[in-house]
Short mmCIF file of C-alpha atoms in Angstrom, two decimals:
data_model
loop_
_atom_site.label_atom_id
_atom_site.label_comp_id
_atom_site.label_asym_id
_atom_site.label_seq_id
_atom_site.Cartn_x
_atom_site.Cartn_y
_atom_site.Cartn_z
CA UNK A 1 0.00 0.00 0.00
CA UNK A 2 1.31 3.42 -1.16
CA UNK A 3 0.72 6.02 1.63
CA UNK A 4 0.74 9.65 0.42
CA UNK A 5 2.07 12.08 2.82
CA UNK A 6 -0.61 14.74 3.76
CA UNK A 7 0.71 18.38 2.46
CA UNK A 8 -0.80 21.41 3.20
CA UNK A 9 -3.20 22.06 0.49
CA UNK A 10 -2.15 25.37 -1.61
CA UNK A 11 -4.00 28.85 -1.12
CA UNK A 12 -4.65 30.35 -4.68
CA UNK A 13 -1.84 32.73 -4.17
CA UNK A 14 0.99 33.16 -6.03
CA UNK A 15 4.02 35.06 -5.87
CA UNK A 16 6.96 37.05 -3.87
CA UNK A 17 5.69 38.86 -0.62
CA UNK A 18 8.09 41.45 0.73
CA UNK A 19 7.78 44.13 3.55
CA UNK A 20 8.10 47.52 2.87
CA UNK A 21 7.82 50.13 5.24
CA UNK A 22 5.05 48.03 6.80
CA UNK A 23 3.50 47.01 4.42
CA UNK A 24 3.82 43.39 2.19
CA UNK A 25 4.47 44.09 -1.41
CA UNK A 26 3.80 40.88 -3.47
CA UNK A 27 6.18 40.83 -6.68
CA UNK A 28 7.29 37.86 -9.22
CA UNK A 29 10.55 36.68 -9.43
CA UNK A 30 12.59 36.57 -12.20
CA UNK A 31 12.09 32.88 -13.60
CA UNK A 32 13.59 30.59 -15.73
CA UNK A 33 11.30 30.09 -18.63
CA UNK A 34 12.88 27.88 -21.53
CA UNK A 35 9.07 27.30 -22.92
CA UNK A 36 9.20 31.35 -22.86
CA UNK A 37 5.49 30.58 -21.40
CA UNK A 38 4.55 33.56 -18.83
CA UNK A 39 3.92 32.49 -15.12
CA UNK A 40 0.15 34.04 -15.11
CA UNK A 41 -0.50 31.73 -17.70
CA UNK A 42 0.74 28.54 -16.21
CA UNK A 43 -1.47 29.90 -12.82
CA UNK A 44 -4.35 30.12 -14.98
CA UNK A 45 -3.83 26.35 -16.25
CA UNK A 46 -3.87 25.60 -12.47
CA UNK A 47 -6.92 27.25 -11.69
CA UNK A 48 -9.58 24.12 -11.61
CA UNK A 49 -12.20 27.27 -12.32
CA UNK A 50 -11.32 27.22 -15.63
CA UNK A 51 -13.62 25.85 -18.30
CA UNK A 52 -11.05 23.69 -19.55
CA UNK A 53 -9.86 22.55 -16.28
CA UNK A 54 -12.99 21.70 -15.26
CA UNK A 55 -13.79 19.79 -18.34
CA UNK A 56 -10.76 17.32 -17.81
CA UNK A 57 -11.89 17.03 -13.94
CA UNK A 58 -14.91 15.60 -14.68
CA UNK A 59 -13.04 13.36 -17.71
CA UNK A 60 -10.06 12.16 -15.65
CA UNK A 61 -8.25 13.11 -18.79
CA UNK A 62 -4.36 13.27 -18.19
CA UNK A 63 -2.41 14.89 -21.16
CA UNK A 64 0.01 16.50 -19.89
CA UNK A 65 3.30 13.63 -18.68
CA UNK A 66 6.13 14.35 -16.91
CA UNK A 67 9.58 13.60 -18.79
CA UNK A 68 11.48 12.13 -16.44
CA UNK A 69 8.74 9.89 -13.96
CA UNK A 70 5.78 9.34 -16.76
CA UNK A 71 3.63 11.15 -14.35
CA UNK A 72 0.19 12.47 -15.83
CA UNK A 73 -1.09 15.20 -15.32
CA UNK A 74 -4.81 17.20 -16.46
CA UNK A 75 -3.25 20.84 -16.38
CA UNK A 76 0.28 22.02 -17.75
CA UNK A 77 0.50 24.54 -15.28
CA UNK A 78 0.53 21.60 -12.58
CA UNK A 79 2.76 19.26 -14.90
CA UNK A 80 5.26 22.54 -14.38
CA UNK A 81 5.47 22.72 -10.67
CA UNK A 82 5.69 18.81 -10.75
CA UNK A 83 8.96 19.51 -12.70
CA UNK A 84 10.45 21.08 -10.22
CA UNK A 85 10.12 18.32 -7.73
CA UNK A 86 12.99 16.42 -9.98
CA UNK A 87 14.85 19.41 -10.91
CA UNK A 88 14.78 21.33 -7.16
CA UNK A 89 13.84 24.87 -8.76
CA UNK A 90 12.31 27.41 -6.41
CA UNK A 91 11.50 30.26 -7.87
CA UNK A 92 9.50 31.67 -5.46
CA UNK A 93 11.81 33.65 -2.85
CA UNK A 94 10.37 35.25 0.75
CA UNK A 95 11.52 38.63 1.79
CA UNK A 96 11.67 38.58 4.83
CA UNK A 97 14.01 34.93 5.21
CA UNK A 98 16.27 32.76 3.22
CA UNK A 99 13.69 30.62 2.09
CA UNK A 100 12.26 29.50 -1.11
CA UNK A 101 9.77 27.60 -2.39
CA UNK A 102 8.36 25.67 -6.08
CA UNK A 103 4.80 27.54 -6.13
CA UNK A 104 4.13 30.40 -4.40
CA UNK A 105 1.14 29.39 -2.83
CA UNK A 106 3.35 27.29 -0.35
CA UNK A 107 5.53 30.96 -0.13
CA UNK A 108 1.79 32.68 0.39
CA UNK A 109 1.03 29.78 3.04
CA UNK A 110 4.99 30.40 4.58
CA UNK A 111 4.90 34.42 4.63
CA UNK A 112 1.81 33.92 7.36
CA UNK A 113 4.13 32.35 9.87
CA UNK A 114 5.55 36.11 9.34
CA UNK A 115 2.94 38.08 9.78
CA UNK A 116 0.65 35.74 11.94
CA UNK A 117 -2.40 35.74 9.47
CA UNK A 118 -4.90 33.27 10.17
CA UNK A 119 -7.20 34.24 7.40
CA UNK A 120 -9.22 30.30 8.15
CA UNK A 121 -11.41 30.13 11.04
CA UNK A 122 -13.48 27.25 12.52
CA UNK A 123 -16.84 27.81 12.12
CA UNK A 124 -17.44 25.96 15.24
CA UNK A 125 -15.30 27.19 17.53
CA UNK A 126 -13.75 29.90 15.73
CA UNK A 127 -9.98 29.06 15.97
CA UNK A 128 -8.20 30.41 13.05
CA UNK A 129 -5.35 28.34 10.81
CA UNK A 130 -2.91 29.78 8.49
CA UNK A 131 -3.89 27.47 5.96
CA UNK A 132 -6.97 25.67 4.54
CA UNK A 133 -5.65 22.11 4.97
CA UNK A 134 -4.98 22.74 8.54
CA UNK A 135 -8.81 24.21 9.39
CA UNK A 136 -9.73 20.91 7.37
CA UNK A 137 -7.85 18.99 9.63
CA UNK A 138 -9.05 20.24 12.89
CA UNK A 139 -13.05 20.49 11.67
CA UNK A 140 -12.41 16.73 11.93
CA UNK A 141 -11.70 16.88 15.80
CA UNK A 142 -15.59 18.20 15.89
CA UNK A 143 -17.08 16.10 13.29
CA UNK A 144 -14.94 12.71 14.44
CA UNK A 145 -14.06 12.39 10.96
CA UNK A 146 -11.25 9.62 10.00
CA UNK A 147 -11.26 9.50 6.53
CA UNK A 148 -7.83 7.60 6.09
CA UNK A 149 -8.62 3.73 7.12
CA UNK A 150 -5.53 1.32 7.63
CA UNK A 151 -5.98 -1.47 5.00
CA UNK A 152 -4.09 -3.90 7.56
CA UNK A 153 -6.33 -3.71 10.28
CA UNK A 154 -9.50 -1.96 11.46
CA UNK A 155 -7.72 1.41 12.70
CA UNK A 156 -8.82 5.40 11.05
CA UNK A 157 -7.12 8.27 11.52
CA UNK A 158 -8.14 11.91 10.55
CA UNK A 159 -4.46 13.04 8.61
CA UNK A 160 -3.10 10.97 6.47
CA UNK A 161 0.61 11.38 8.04
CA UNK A 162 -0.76 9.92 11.00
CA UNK A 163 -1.82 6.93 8.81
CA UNK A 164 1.71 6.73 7.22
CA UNK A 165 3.16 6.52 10.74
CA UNK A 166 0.73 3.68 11.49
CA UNK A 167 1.56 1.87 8.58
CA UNK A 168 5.04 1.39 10.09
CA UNK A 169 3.97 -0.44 13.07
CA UNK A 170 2.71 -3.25 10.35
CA UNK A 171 5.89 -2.68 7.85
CA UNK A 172 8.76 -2.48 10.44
CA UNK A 173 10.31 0.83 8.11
CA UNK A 174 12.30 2.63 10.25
CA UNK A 175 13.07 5.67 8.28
CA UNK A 176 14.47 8.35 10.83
CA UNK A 177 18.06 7.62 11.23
CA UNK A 178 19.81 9.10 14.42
CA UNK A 179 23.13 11.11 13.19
CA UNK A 180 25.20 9.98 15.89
CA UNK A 181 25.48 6.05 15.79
CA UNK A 182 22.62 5.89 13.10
CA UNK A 183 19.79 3.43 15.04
CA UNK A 184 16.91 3.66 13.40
CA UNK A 185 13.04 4.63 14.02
CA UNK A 186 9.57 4.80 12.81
CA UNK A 187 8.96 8.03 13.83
CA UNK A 188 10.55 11.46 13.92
CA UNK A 189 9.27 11.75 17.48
CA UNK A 190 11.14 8.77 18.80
CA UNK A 191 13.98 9.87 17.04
CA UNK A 192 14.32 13.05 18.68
CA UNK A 193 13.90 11.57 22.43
CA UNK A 194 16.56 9.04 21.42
CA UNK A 195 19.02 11.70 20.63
CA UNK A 196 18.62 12.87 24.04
CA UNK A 197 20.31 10.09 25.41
CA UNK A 198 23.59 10.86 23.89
CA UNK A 199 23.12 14.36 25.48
CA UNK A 200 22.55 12.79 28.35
CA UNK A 201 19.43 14.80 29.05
CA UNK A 202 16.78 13.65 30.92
CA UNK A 203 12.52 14.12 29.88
CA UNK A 204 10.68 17.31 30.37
CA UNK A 205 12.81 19.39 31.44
CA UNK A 206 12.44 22.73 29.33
CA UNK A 207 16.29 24.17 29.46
CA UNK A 208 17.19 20.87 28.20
CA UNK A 209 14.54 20.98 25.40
CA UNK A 210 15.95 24.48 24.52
CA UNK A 211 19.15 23.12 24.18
CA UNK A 212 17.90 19.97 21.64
CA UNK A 213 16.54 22.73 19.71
CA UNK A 214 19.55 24.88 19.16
CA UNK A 215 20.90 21.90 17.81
CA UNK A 216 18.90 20.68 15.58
CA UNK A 217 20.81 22.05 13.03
CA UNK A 218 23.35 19.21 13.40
CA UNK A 219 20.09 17.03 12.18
CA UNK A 220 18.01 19.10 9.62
CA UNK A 221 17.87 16.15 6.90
CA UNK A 222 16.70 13.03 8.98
CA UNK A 223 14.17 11.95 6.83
CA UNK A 224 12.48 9.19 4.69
CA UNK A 225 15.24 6.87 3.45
CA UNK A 226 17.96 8.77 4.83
CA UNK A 227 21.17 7.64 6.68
CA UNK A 228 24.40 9.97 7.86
CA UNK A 229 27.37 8.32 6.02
CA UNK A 230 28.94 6.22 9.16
CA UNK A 231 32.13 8.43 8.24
CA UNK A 232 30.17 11.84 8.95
CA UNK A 233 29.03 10.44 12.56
CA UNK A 234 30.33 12.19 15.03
CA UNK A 235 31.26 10.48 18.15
CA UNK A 236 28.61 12.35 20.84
CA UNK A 237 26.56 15.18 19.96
CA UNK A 238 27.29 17.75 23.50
CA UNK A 239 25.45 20.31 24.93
CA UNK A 240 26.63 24.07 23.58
CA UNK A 241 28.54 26.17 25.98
#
């Protein structure tokens, strides 16, 4: 069973936000175009609104493929920011960090962590969410919604990374790796209170916790798949000065 990690689902916003004298002015970046195709167009192939878009909803039709995976695809404009999930382009720059991003509706959805927007609210409760996917997911802590079943046994969940972490309980993958003598672990979670133990630091206690996090830079790539070379492993990761 192929388990698709749950991404936040992107705002229909796209381009370069950058403050200026307190304000955010929202610019395109200068982009590589070898199809010498304009980036409003390919939006407006994303838009599902569109007549033609909608058409090949309802149709399933796929014409657009991918040159490197085979990948289909119903909308160019989509086929394009698949592309740069092989090639690692991202165009899409924020102002006010160093990071970048392959659509800018993901740079839309970032720049709130900026400012604080929470432009999605609850209309139960009212809590507000940066993002659409994320008011999606927490409506489902009111309706008991668990639309993402196991196939292996009788268990639901309500986001579909908590389903993928399931899964490993039933596969045995272990794909967090620790960077200091490389054990390995289902989840990032259990990862991060194993790494503890070489600092020899013991659970809740929040100076220690402070310190795990100012080094987390020595561990910003654990993830699926990946192991640190056992040349790169340093001996004990220690607590900073």
């Amino acid at each position: 069973m192929n388990v698709t990690k749950e991404e936040p689902e992107p705002d229909k916003e796209q381009l370069i936000v950058k403050q200026e004298a307190g304000t955010f002015k929202v610019t395109p970046l200068d982009l590589k175009d070898d199809t010498n195709e304009p980036e409003e167009k390919m939006n407006q192939l994303v838009n599902a609104d569109s007549p033609e878009g909608e058409k090949q909803t309802h149709t399933g039709e796929k014409p657009f493929s991918c040159p490197t995976c085979a990948k289909d695809f119903s909308r160019k404009g989509n086929l394009l920011i698949h592309i740069r999930t092989h090639t690692g382009e991202k165009p899409y720059a924020c102002g006010m960090c160093d990071k970048s991003f392959s659509t800018g509706s993901y740079l839309a959805c970032h720049v709130r962590m900026h400012t604080g927007e929470k432009p999605f609210s609850c209309p139960t409760c009212a809590k507000g969410f940066s993002t659409k996917s994320q008011l999606i997911i927490h409506i489902r802590t009111h309706t008991g919604e668990k639309p993402y079943a196991c196939e292996m046994c009788d268990k639901s969940f309500s986001v579909g990374s908590h389903l993928a972490s399931h899964m490993r309980t039933h596969t045995g993958e272990k794909p967090f790796s620790c960077p200091t003598c490389a054990k390995g672990f289902s989840r990032k979670g259990h990862l991060v209170i194993h790494i503890r133990t070489h600092m020899g630091l013991k659970p809740y206690n929040s100076l220690h916790l402070s310190a795990l996090q100012s080094l987390s830079h020595l561990f910003p790539s654990v993830s699926y798949g990946h192991r640190v070379p056992s040349s790169l492993i340093p001996p004990r990761i220690g607590l900073p000065n």
